[in-house]
Coordinates of C-alpha atoms in Angstrom, one line a residue:
Chain A
M1 CA -0.2 0.0 0.1
L2 CA 3.2 2.4 0.1
P3 CA 3.6 5.0 -0.8
L4 CA 0.9 6.9 0.7
L5 CA 0.0 10.8 1.2
V6 CA -2.8 12.4 3.2
V7 CA -3.8 15.9 3.0
H8 CA -6.3 18.3 4.7
G9 CA -7.3 21.6 3.8
G10 CA -8.3 22.7 7.4
A11 CA -10.9 22.0 9.6
G12 CA -14.8 23.6 9.9
H13 CA -17.8 24.4 8.0
I14 CA -17.0 25.0 4.3
P15 CA -19.5 27.6 2.6
S16 CA -21.1 26.0 0.0
D17 CA -19.5 28.3 -2.7
R18 CA -16.2 27.4 -1.7
V19 CA -16.6 23.8 -1.6
Q20 CA -15.7 23.2 -5.4
D21 CA -12.5 25.1 -5.4
S22 CA -11.4 23.5 -1.9
V23 CA -11.7 19.9 -3.5
L24 CA -9.7 21.0 -6.5
G25 CA -7.2 22.5 -4.2
V26 CA -6.7 19.3 -2.0
C27 CA -6.9 17.1 -5.2
A28 CA -4.2 19.3 -6.7
A29 CA -2.1 19.1 -3.5
V30 CA -2.2 15.4 -3.3
R31 CA -1.1 15.0 -7.0
A32 CA 1.6 17.4 -6.4
G33 CA 3.1 15.6 -3.4
Y34 CA 2.5 12.0 -4.7
S35 CA 4.2 12.9 -7.8
F36 CA 7.8 13.1 -5.7
L37 CA 6.8 9.7 -3.9
T38 CA 6.4 8.0 -7.4
A39 CA 9.7 9.4 -8.3
G40 CA 11.2 7.9 -5.4
G41 CA 11.4 11.1 -3.5
S42 CA 10.9 10.8 0.4
S43 CA 7.9 11.4 2.4
V44 CA 9.5 15.0 3.6
D45 CA 9.8 15.9 0.1
A46 CA 6.1 14.8 -0.6
V47 CA 4.6 16.6 2.5
V48 CA 6.6 19.5 1.7
E49 CA 5.7 19.6 -1.8
A50 CA 1.9 19.1 -0.9
V51 CA 1.7 21.8 1.5
A52 CA 3.6 24.2 -0.6
N53 CA 0.9 23.7 -3.3
M54 CA -1.7 24.7 -0.9
E55 CA 0.1 27.8 0.3
D56 CA 0.3 28.9 -3.2
N57 CA -3.3 28.3 -3.6
P58 CA -5.5 31.4 -2.4
R59 CA -8.4 29.1 -1.1
F60 CA -6.7 27.9 1.9
N61 CA -5.5 29.9 5.0
A62 CA -1.6 29.6 4.2
G63 CA 0.9 31.4 2.3
R64 CA -1.2 33.5 -0.1
G65 CA -4.9 33.7 1.0
S66 CA -3.6 33.7 4.8
V67 CA -6.0 35.3 7.6
L68 CA -4.9 38.8 8.5
T69 CA -3.7 40.0 11.8
A70 CA -5.3 42.9 13.7
R71 CA -3.5 45.3 12.0
G72 CA -3.6 43.6 8.4
D73 CA -0.7 42.1 8.2
V74 CA 0.3 38.7 7.1
E75 CA 2.3 36.4 9.9
M76 CA 2.6 33.0 8.9
D77 CA 3.8 29.5 10.8
A78 CA 4.9 26.3 9.6
L79 CA 6.3 23.0 10.6
V80 CA 7.7 19.9 9.1
M81 CA 9.0 16.7 11.0
D82 CA 10.9 13.7 9.6
G83 CA 9.8 10.5 11.4
R84 CA 13.2 8.7 10.8
D85 CA 15.1 10.6 13.5
L86 CA 12.4 13.0 14.9
S87 CA 14.4 16.1 13.4
S88 CA 12.0 18.9 12.8
G89 CA 11.8 22.7 11.2
A90 CA 9.6 25.2 12.1
V91 CA 9.1 29.1 11.4
S92 CA 6.7 31.3 13.4
A93 CA 5.2 34.8 12.4
V94 CA 7.2 35.1 9.0
K95 CA 6.3 37.6 6.6
N96 CA 6.9 38.2 3.0
I97 CA 7.6 34.7 1.8
A98 CA 5.5 32.6 -0.5
N99 CA 6.2 29.4 1.2
P100 CA 6.6 29.1 5.0
V101 CA 6.8 25.3 4.8
Q102 CA 9.9 25.5 2.5
L103 CA 11.6 27.9 5.0
A104 CA 10.6 25.5 7.8
R105 CA 12.3 22.8 5.9
L106 CA 15.4 24.9 5.6
V107 CA 15.4 25.4 9.3
M108 CA 15.4 21.3 9.7
D109 CA 18.1 20.7 7.1
K110 CA 20.5 23.8 7.4
T111 CA 20.4 24.7 11.0
S112 CA 21.0 23.4 14.2
H113 CA 18.0 24.7 15.4
A114 CA 14.5 23.6 15.3
C115 CA 12.5 26.6 15.3
L116 CA 12.9 30.3 14.1
T117 CA 10.8 33.2 14.5
A118 CA 9.9 36.7 13.0
G119 CA 12.9 38.8 12.0
G120 CA 15.4 36.0 12.8
A121 CA 13.7 33.9 10.3
A122 CA 13.5 36.6 7.7
E123 CA 17.3 37.1 8.0
F124 CA 17.8 33.3 7.4
A125 CA 15.4 33.2 4.6
R126 CA 17.9 36.0 3.1
Q127 CA 20.7 34.1 3.7
M128 CA 19.2 31.0 2.0
G129 CA 18.1 33.0 -0.8
V130 CA 14.5 32.7 -0.4
Q131 CA 12.9 35.2 -2.5
E132 CA 11.1 38.1 -0.8
V133 CA 7.3 38.8 -1.7
S134 CA 5.3 42.0 -0.9
T135 CA 2.5 41.6 1.6
E136 CA 0.0 42.6 -0.9
S137 CA 0.8 39.3 -2.8
L138 CA -0.4 37.3 0.1
I139 CA -3.6 38.7 0.6
T140 CA -6.7 38.2 -1.3
D141 CA -10.0 40.1 -1.6
Y142 CA -11.6 37.5 0.6
S143 CA -9.0 37.7 3.5
R144 CA -9.3 41.3 3.5
A145 CA -13.2 41.5 3.7
R146 CA -13.0 39.1 6.6
W147 CA -10.5 41.2 8.3
K148 CA -12.7 44.2 7.8
K149 CA -15.7 42.2 9.2
N150 CA -13.9 41.4 12.3
L151 CA -12.5 44.8 13.3
D152 CA -16.0 45.3 14.6
P153 CA -16.0 45.5 18.4
G154 CA -18.6 43.0 18.9
A155 CA -17.0 40.7 16.4
K156 CA -16.0 36.9 17.1
P157 CA -13.2 36.4 15.1
V158 CA -12.7 32.7 16.3
E159 CA -16.3 31.6 15.7
C160 CA -16.0 33.3 12.2
Q161 CA -13.1 31.5 11.5
M162 CA -14.2 27.8 12.2
G163 CA -14.5 26.2 8.8
K164 CA -14.4 29.1 6.2
M165 CA -10.7 28.4 5.5
G166 CA -8.1 26.5 7.5
T167 CA -4.6 25.6 8.4
V168 CA -3.2 23.1 5.8
G169 CA -1.1 20.0 6.3
A170 CA 0.0 16.5 4.9
V171 CA 1.3 13.3 6.3
A172 CA 3.1 10.8 4.0
V173 CA 5.0 7.6 3.9
D174 CA 7.1 6.8 1.1
A175 CA 8.4 3.6 -0.4
E176 CA 11.1 3.0 2.3
G177 CA 8.4 3.3 5.2
N178 CA 9.6 6.4 6.2
I179 CA 7.1 8.9 7.6
A180 CA 6.8 12.9 7.6
C181 CA 4.4 15.3 8.5
A182 CA 4.0 19.1 7.5
T183 CA 1.9 22.0 8.5
S184 CA 0.9 25.4 7.4
T185 CA -1.3 28.5 8.6
G186 CA -1.8 32.1 8.3
G187 CA -3.2 31.5 12.1
M188 CA -6.2 33.0 13.5
L189 CA -8.4 35.8 11.8
N190 CA -7.5 39.3 13.1
K191 CA -4.9 37.8 15.6
M192 CA -2.6 40.1 17.8
E193 CA 1.2 40.7 16.0
G194 CA 3.3 38.1 17.0
R195 CA 0.7 35.5 18.1
V196 CA 2.2 32.0 17.6
G197 CA -0.4 29.1 17.2
D198 CA -0.4 25.4 17.5
T199 CA 1.3 24.9 13.8
P200 CA 4.9 25.6 14.6
C201 CA 4.7 24.2 18.4
I202 CA 6.1 20.7 17.8
G203 CA 3.5 18.0 19.1
S204 CA 0.6 20.4 18.8
G205 CA 0.7 21.3 15.0
G206 CA 2.1 18.0 14.0
Y207 CA 4.3 15.1 14.8
A208 CA 5.8 12.2 13.1
D209 CA 7.7 9.1 14.1
N210 CA 8.6 6.1 12.0
S211 CA 7.8 3.8 14.9
V212 CA 4.3 5.2 15.8
G213 CA 2.9 7.4 12.7
A214 CA 2.2 10.9 12.2
V215 CA -0.5 13.4 12.7
S216 CA -1.1 16.8 11.2
T217 CA -3.7 18.9 13.3
T218 CA -6.0 21.9 12.2
G219 CA -8.6 23.7 14.5
H220 CA -8.5 26.2 17.0
G221 CA -4.7 26.4 17.9
E222 CA -5.1 27.7 21.6
A223 CA -7.3 24.5 22.1
I224 CA -4.9 22.2 20.5
M225 CA -2.0 23.5 22.4
K226 CA -3.7 23.0 25.7
V227 CA -3.7 19.0 25.2
V228 CA -0.6 19.1 22.7
L229 CA -2.9 17.2 20.3
A230 CA -0.7 15.7 17.8
R231 CA 1.7 14.0 20.3
L232 CA -1.3 12.8 22.6
I233 CA -3.0 11.1 19.5
L234 CA 0.3 9.2 18.9
F235 CA 1.0 8.3 22.7
H236 CA -2.4 6.5 22.7
M237 CA -1.5 4.5 19.5
E238 CA 2.0 3.7 21.1
Q239 CA -0.1 2.1 23.8
G240 CA -1.6 -0.1 21.3
K241 CA -4.6 1.7 20.5
S242 CA -5.8 1.8 16.6
V243 CA -5.6 4.9 14.8
E244 CA -9.2 5.6 14.9
E245 CA -9.3 4.8 18.7
A246 CA -6.3 6.7 19.5
S247 CA -7.6 9.8 17.5
D248 CA -10.9 9.8 19.0
L249 CA -9.6 9.5 22.7
G250 CA -7.2 12.5 21.9
L251 CA -10.2 14.4 20.7
S252 CA -12.5 13.5 23.4
H253 CA -10.0 14.5 25.9
M254 CA -9.9 17.8 24.3
R255 CA -13.4 18.2 24.3
T256 CA -13.6 17.0 28.0
R257 CA -11.0 19.3 29.1
V258 CA -11.1 22.0 27.0
G259 CA -14.4 22.1 25.6
V260 CA -13.3 22.6 21.9
W261 CA -13.2 20.1 18.8
A262 CA -10.3 20.1 16.5
G263 CA -9.4 17.9 13.7
S264 CA -6.5 15.8 12.6
S265 CA -5.2 13.5 10.1
P266 CA -3.2 10.8 11.8
W267 CA -1.4 7.7 10.0
T268 CA 0.3 4.8 11.2
P269 CA 2.3 2.2 9.1
K270 CA 0.6 -0.8 11.2
G271 CA -3.0 0.2 10.4
P272 CA -5.4 -0.1 7.6
G273 CA -4.9 3.5 6.0
P274 CA -5.2 7.1 6.9
H275 CA -7.9 8.3 9.3
A276 CA -9.4 11.5 9.9
S277 CA -11.1 12.0 13.5
R278 CA -14.4 13.5 14.4
P279 CA -15.6 16.0 12.8
I280 CA -13.3 15.0 9.8
R281 CA -13.7 12.1 7.9
W282 CA -12.3 10.7 4.8
P283 CA -14.1 7.5 4.3
G284 CA -12.9 7.2 0.7
P285 CA -10.0 8.2 -1.4
L286 CA -11.6 11.8 -1.2
H287 CA -14.3 13.0 0.7
V288 CA -15.4 16.4 1.6
T289 CA -17.7 16.9 4.5
K290 CA -19.5 20.1 5.5
R291 CA -16.4 20.2 8.0
C292 CA -13.5 19.7 6.2
T293 CA -11.8 19.0 2.8
G294 CA -9.2 16.2 2.7
A295 CA -7.6 13.6 0.3
F296 CA -5.4 10.6 0.4
I297 CA -3.9 8.9 -2.1
K298 CA -1.9 5.8 -2.9
E299 CA -1.1 3.5 -5.8
S300 CA -4.3 1.8 -6.2
I301 CA -6.3 4.9 -6.3
T302 CA -4.0 7.4 -8.1
L303 CA -6.1 7.4 -11.2
N304 CA -9.4 8.3 -9.2
L305 CA -8.1 11.8 -8.5
Chain B
M1 CA 2.2 18.0 52.3
L2 CA 0.8 21.0 50.7
P3 CA 1.7 23.6 49.7
L4 CA 4.9 22.6 47.7
L5 CA 7.2 24.4 45.5
V6 CA 10.3 22.8 43.4
V7 CA 12.7 24.9 41.7
H8 CA 15.4 23.9 39.3
G9 CA 18.4 26.1 38.0
G10 CA 19.3 24.3 35.2
A11 CA 21.0 21.0 34.1
G12 CA 24.5 20.2 33.4
H13 CA 27.9 20.4 35.4
I14 CA 28.3 23.3 37.4
P15 CA 31.7 24.8 37.7
S16 CA 33.1 24.3 41.1
D17 CA 33.5 28.4 41.7
R18 CA 29.9 28.6 40.6
V19 CA 28.2 26.1 42.8
Q20 CA 27.9 28.4 46.0
D21 CA 25.8 31.0 44.2
S22 CA 23.8 28.7 42.6
V23 CA 22.8 27.1 45.9
L24 CA 22.0 30.6 47.4
G25 CA 20.2 31.3 44.0
V26 CA 17.8 28.5 44.1
C27 CA 17.3 28.7 47.9
A28 CA 16.2 32.6 47.6
A29 CA 14.0 31.5 44.6
V30 CA 12.3 28.8 46.6
R31 CA 11.8 31.1 49.4
A32 CA 10.3 33.7 47.4
G33 CA 8.0 31.5 45.5
Y34 CA 7.0 30.0 48.9
S35 CA 5.9 32.9 50.6
F36 CA 3.3 33.3 47.8
L37 CA 1.9 29.9 49.1
T38 CA 1.9 30.2 52.7
A39 CA 0.0 33.8 52.2
G40 CA -2.6 31.8 50.5
G41 CA -1.1 32.3 47.0
S42 CA -2.1 30.0 43.9
S43 CA 0.6 27.8 42.5
V44 CA 0.7 30.1 39.3
D45 CA 1.8 33.0 41.6
A46 CA 4.3 30.9 43.1
V47 CA 5.8 29.5 40.1
V48 CA 5.9 33.0 38.3
E49 CA 7.7 34.5 41.3
A50 CA 10.4 31.6 42.0
V51 CA 11.3 31.8 38.3
A52 CA 11.2 35.9 38.3
N53 CA 13.6 35.7 41.0
M54 CA 16.0 33.7 39.2
E55 CA 15.6 35.7 36.2
D56 CA 16.7 38.7 38.4
N57 CA 19.8 36.6 39.6
P58 CA 22.6 37.0 37.0
R59 CA 23.9 33.4 38.2
F60 CA 21.2 31.8 35.9
N61 CA 20.6 31.7 32.1
A62 CA 17.3 33.6 32.2
G63 CA 16.5 37.2 32.4
R64 CA 19.6 39.2 33.3
G65 CA 22.7 36.6 32.9
S66 CA 21.0 35.1 29.8
V67 CA 23.5 33.9 27.2
L68 CA 24.0 36.0 24.1
T69 CA 23.2 35.1 20.4
A70 CA 25.6 34.8 17.8
R71 CA 25.2 38.8 17.3
G72 CA 25.7 39.6 21.0
D73 CA 22.2 40.1 21.8
V74 CA 19.8 38.6 24.5
E75 CA 16.5 36.8 23.2
M76 CA 14.7 35.2 26.0
D77 CA 11.6 32.8 26.1
A78 CA 9.3 31.8 28.9
L79 CA 6.3 29.8 29.6
V80 CA 3.8 29.3 32.4
M81 CA 0.9 26.7 32.5
D82 CA -2.2 26.8 35.1
G83 CA -3.1 22.9 35.7
R84 CA -6.6 24.0 36.5
D85 CA -7.7 24.4 33.1
L86 CA -4.4 23.8 31.1
S87 CA -4.5 27.4 30.0
S88 CA -0.8 28.6 29.4
G89 CA 0.9 31.8 28.4
A90 CA 4.5 32.0 26.5
V91 CA 6.7 34.5 24.8
S92 CA 9.3 33.8 22.6
A93 CA 12.6 35.8 21.2
V94 CA 11.8 38.8 23.6
K95 CA 14.3 41.5 24.4
N96 CA 14.8 44.4 26.7
I97 CA 12.5 43.2 29.4
A98 CA 13.6 41.9 33.0
N99 CA 11.1 39.1 33.5
P100 CA 10.0 37.2 30.7
V101 CA 8.0 34.9 32.8
Q102 CA 5.9 37.7 34.0
L103 CA 5.1 38.6 30.3
A104 CA 4.1 35.0 29.7
R105 CA 1.7 35.3 32.5
L106 CA 0.1 38.4 31.1
V107 CA -0.2 36.6 27.6
M108 CA -2.1 33.7 29.7
D109 CA -4.4 36.2 31.5
K110 CA -5.0 39.2 29.4
T111 CA -5.2 37.6 25.7
S112 CA -6.7 35.0 24.0
H113 CA -3.6 33.5 22.6
A114 CA -1.3 31.2 24.2
C115 CA 2.1 32.4 23.0
L116 CA 3.2 35.7 21.5
T117 CA 6.9 36.1 19.8
A118 CA 9.5 39.0 19.0
G119 CA 8.1 42.2 18.2
G120 CA 4.4 41.6 18.5
A121 CA 5.5 40.2 22.2
A122 CA 7.3 43.4 22.7
E123 CA 4.4 45.7 21.6
F124 CA 2.1 43.7 24.0
A125 CA 4.7 44.3 26.8
R126 CA 4.4 48.1 25.9
Q127 CA 0.6 47.9 26.3
M128 CA 0.7 46.4 29.4
G129 CA 2.9 49.0 30.9
V130 CA 5.8 46.5 31.4
Q131 CA 9.3 48.5 31.8
E132 CA 11.6 48.6 28.9
V133 CA 15.2 47.8 30.2
S134 CA 18.4 47.9 28.2
T135 CA 20.0 45.2 26.5
E136 CA 23.0 46.0 28.5
S137 CA 21.5 45.6 31.7
L138 CA 20.7 42.0 30.9
I139 CA 24.2 40.9 30.2
T140 CA 26.9 39.9 32.6
D141 CA 30.5 39.9 32.2
Y142 CA 30.7 36.1 32.4
S143 CA 27.8 35.9 29.5
R144 CA 30.0 38.1 27.2
A145 CA 32.9 36.2 27.9
R146 CA 31.3 32.9 27.0
W147 CA 29.8 34.6 23.9
K148 CA 33.4 35.5 22.7
K149 CA 34.8 32.3 23.5
N150 CA 32.4 30.6 21.3
L151 CA 32.6 33.0 18.2
D152 CA 35.8 30.9 17.2
P153 CA 34.8 28.9 14.2
G154 CA 36.0 25.7 16.1
A155 CA 33.9 26.3 19.2
K156 CA 31.3 23.8 20.3
P157 CA 28.6 26.2 21.9
V158 CA 26.3 23.2 22.7
E159 CA 29.0 21.1 24.6
C160 CA 30.1 24.6 26.1
Q161 CA 26.7 25.4 27.7
M162 CA 26.0 22.2 29.0
G163 CA 26.0 22.8 33.0
K164 CA 27.7 25.9 33.0
M165 CA 24.3 27.6 33.5
G166 CA 20.8 26.5 32.6
T167 CA 17.3 27.4 32.1
V168 CA 15.4 27.9 35.1
G169 CA 12.1 26.5 36.3
A170 CA 9.5 25.8 38.9
V171 CA 6.6 23.7 39.7
A172 CA 4.3 24.1 42.6
V173 CA 1.0 23.1 44.4
D174 CA -1.0 25.4 46.4
A175 CA -3.1 24.8 49.4
E176 CA -6.1 24.1 47.2
G177 CA -4.3 21.4 45.3
N178 CA -4.0 23.5 42.2
I179 CA -0.5 22.9 40.0
A180 CA 1.5 24.8 37.8
C181 CA 4.7 25.2 36.3
A182 CA 6.7 27.9 35.0
T183 CA 10.1 27.8 32.7
S184 CA 12.2 30.9 31.7
T185 CA 15.6 30.8 29.5
G186 CA 18.1 32.8 27.4
G187 CA 18.2 29.6 25.3
M188 CA 21.6 28.3 23.7
L189 CA 25.0 30.0 23.8
N190 CA 25.6 31.9 20.4
K191 CA 22.3 30.8 18.9
M192 CA 21.0 32.5 15.8
E193 CA 18.7 35.5 15.9
G194 CA 15.4 34.2 16.1
R195 CA 15.9 30.9 17.5
V196 CA 13.3 29.4 19.7
G197 CA 13.9 26.5 21.9
D198 CA 12.0 24.1 23.8
T199 CA 11.1 26.5 26.8
P200 CA 8.1 28.3 25.1
C201 CA 6.9 25.0 23.3
I202 CA 4.2 23.9 25.5
G203 CA 4.4 20.1 26.2
S204 CA 8.1 20.7 25.7
G205 CA 9.3 23.1 28.1
G206 CA 7.0 22.5 30.7
Y207 CA 3.3 21.0 31.1
A208 CA 0.9 21.1 34.0
D209 CA -2.4 19.1 34.7
N210 CA -4.1 19.3 38.0
S211 CA -5.4 15.6 37.0
V212 CA -1.6 14.2 36.4
G213 CA 1.1 16.6 37.7
A214 CA 3.4 18.9 36.3
V215 CA 6.9 19.1 34.5
S216 CA 9.6 21.7 34.1
T217 CA 12.3 20.9 31.7
T218 CA 16.0 21.7 31.3
G219 CA 18.8 20.7 28.8
H220 CA 19.3 20.9 25.1
G221 CA 16.2 22.5 23.8
E222 CA 16.5 21.0 20.2
A223 CA 16.4 17.6 21.9
I224 CA 13.8 18.1 24.5
M225 CA 11.4 19.3 21.6
K226 CA 12.0 15.9 19.4
V227 CA 10.2 14.1 22.3
V228 CA 7.7 16.7 23.9
L229 CA 9.6 15.6 27.1
A230 CA 7.3 17.3 29.8
R231 CA 4.3 15.9 27.9
L232 CA 5.8 12.5 27.5
I233 CA 6.5 12.1 31.3
L234 CA 3.2 13.2 32.2
F235 CA 1.6 10.6 29.6
H236 CA 3.6 8.0 31.3
M237 CA 2.1 9.1 34.7
E238 CA -1.2 9.2 33.4
Q239 CA -0.7 5.4 32.3
G240 CA -0.1 4.4 36.2
K241 CA 3.5 4.9 36.3
S242 CA 5.2 6.2 39.4
V243 CA 6.9 9.9 38.9
E244 CA 10.2 8.1 39.1
E245 CA 9.3 5.6 36.5
A246 CA 7.7 8.1 34.2
S247 CA 10.5 10.2 34.4
D248 CA 12.9 7.5 33.6
L249 CA 10.8 6.4 30.8
G250 CA 10.8 9.6 29.2
L251 CA 14.4 10.4 29.5
S252 CA 15.5 6.8 28.6
H253 CA 13.3 7.4 25.4
M254 CA 15.2 10.6 24.7
R255 CA 18.4 8.8 25.3
T256 CA 17.5 6.2 22.6
R257 CA 15.8 8.0 19.9
V258 CA 17.9 11.2 20.1
G259 CA 21.1 10.3 21.9
V260 CA 20.6 12.9 24.4
W261 CA 20.1 13.4 28.0
A262 CA 18.3 16.1 29.8
G263 CA 16.6 16.8 33.2
S264 CA 13.1 17.4 34.5
S265 CA 11.3 18.3 37.6
P266 CA 8.1 16.3 37.5
W267 CA 5.7 16.4 40.6
T268 CA 2.5 14.7 41.0
P269 CA -0.3 15.0 43.7
K270 CA -0.5 11.2 44.0
G271 CA 3.2 10.4 44.5
P272 CA 5.3 10.8 47.7
G273 CA 7.0 14.2 46.4
P274 CA 9.2 16.0 44.1
H275 CA 11.3 14.1 42.0
A276 CA 14.1 15.1 39.5
S277 CA 15.1 12.2 37.0
R278 CA 18.7 11.2 35.9
P279 CA 21.0 13.2 35.7
I280 CA 19.2 15.7 38.3
R281 CA 18.4 14.3 41.5
W282 CA 17.2 16.1 44.6
P283 CA 17.1 13.1 47.4
G284 CA 16.9 15.7 50.2
P285 CA 15.1 19.1 50.6
L286 CA 18.0 20.9 48.8
H287 CA 20.5 19.1 47.1
V288 CA 23.4 20.0 44.6
T289 CA 25.0 17.3 42.3
K290 CA 27.7 18.2 39.8
R291 CA 25.1 18.5 37.4
C292 CA 22.2 20.4 38.7
T293 CA 21.0 22.6 41.3
G294 CA 17.6 22.3 42.6
A295 CA 15.5 22.8 45.8
F296 CA 12.0 22.1 46.9
I297 CA 10.2 23.2 49.7
K298 CA 7.0 22.4 51.7
E299 CA 5.7 23.2 55.2
S300 CA 7.7 20.6 57.2
I301 CA 11.0 21.7 55.9
T302 CA 10.8 25.4 55.5
L303 CA 13.2 26.2 58.1
N304 CA 15.8 24.1 56.6
L305 CA 16.4 26.6 53.9

């Protein structure tokens, strides 16, 4: 059943007029990432490619299309993790680059650190020759309209955000059985300048370990961080739970202890295939619910997408 | 046995000429925090006070006395977590403030977010009326000398750092049985600008949950992050392991999977008292090893310190 790639386009209710583009977006992303896997690329190559594809797609809250900060700026977070040796790279509150997930990978590959933030991350990007892009090029009419709507003192950005556009992520296993995950986001609507959410926080925004599996999360970042959701789900898998049981246990704990739901896309080499917990489900190779768009791909179903 | 407070002054070998000041430092910190507990203060009050006390003490790598970045600047990280409802606050890469742990607490108490970084955190500090201090006031002769030594191309900052001065942290339980943790650091010697380590990363630098216990970690941040160490230890405690077993399991996993040791100070309301894993041990109310300085305090032994 290898190689395999799962992508998600974020949690929450998708407005009906945006469903089709979301479906096309996750299909394009999963195809882009899978082409690396079939060409002998690694799982890290695949998740970075799939997530970068969604960063380039203005329909998702990552890269171009990111939600705006309270001041109308774009600050993005991203994470990538290699399940072979648990190495990871992350960036937080980065501006003026098109693909934060690629910069996160450079942090993993080219530094002795696991996370760079804000100005230091920007300086590193310049050293690596990453092209600078204008803030305007990352902003869409849709993101600006939502930002304006949420400047109202009575606005509820968290409730407004849920489902309209979400964090994107991917988990993959390559032909050699190596596992990786990547997650990227513009964060929360109208967030404070400098807000860092779950995405670049290892164990919350994602986690990958060859000996267990991988998870990429999406939802209300501050709630996901309270339970360190990705690592929590993998703990349960380590204890012998199935992917489904582990995912449900993690999310149930989150609802009980924090009162908020989230989504996750865990995968394990021991299990039957990818699983997305309530409220995100992919019962087939590609499935869209009112709450999420996601896709998974493996050799036998490549032609379906 | 309540209330109780445990503090640590960082992992690693302490040079003999610095042992006495480290001992005095953790004693002063534990007394400062404990005075809040005996006056009816919360565990959050106590850990913030104890950690702020060590930030003010130039003998520790947090606040004044922080190690310097590659460029010779001071960038600090801090975390606080309230075990009652899993709420937390963190700051990363903050400059020009004396007490990052107090700013982390303001993030927890006054915003809807869990972490603010760099310039956004500085802006929030100004809004909260936090006094700005000069970079020079945070730098000691010792930290500058170590920085210069590690500018040499052949220098090994990670090896050099281990034990000379470490991240500081505290865990506490108050008279009502509520648990909290706090951790603060200047990070790694000669780190890149914008480097974020384990300290502000929830689950890595610390974790507190009333229903399980609390942990504050110290050691090589990038290695701690790979295993999400604080949450890992508490997960084993949730599975029924003793504090000692859970801590040893977490650290053994880290050594096996990552090849690096770290220290932690977990505590659980179910167990007999505080425990510090290899290579940090506090077999008595105050104990100093070649690898760490730490102290714990509770009613029966207050007068010993």
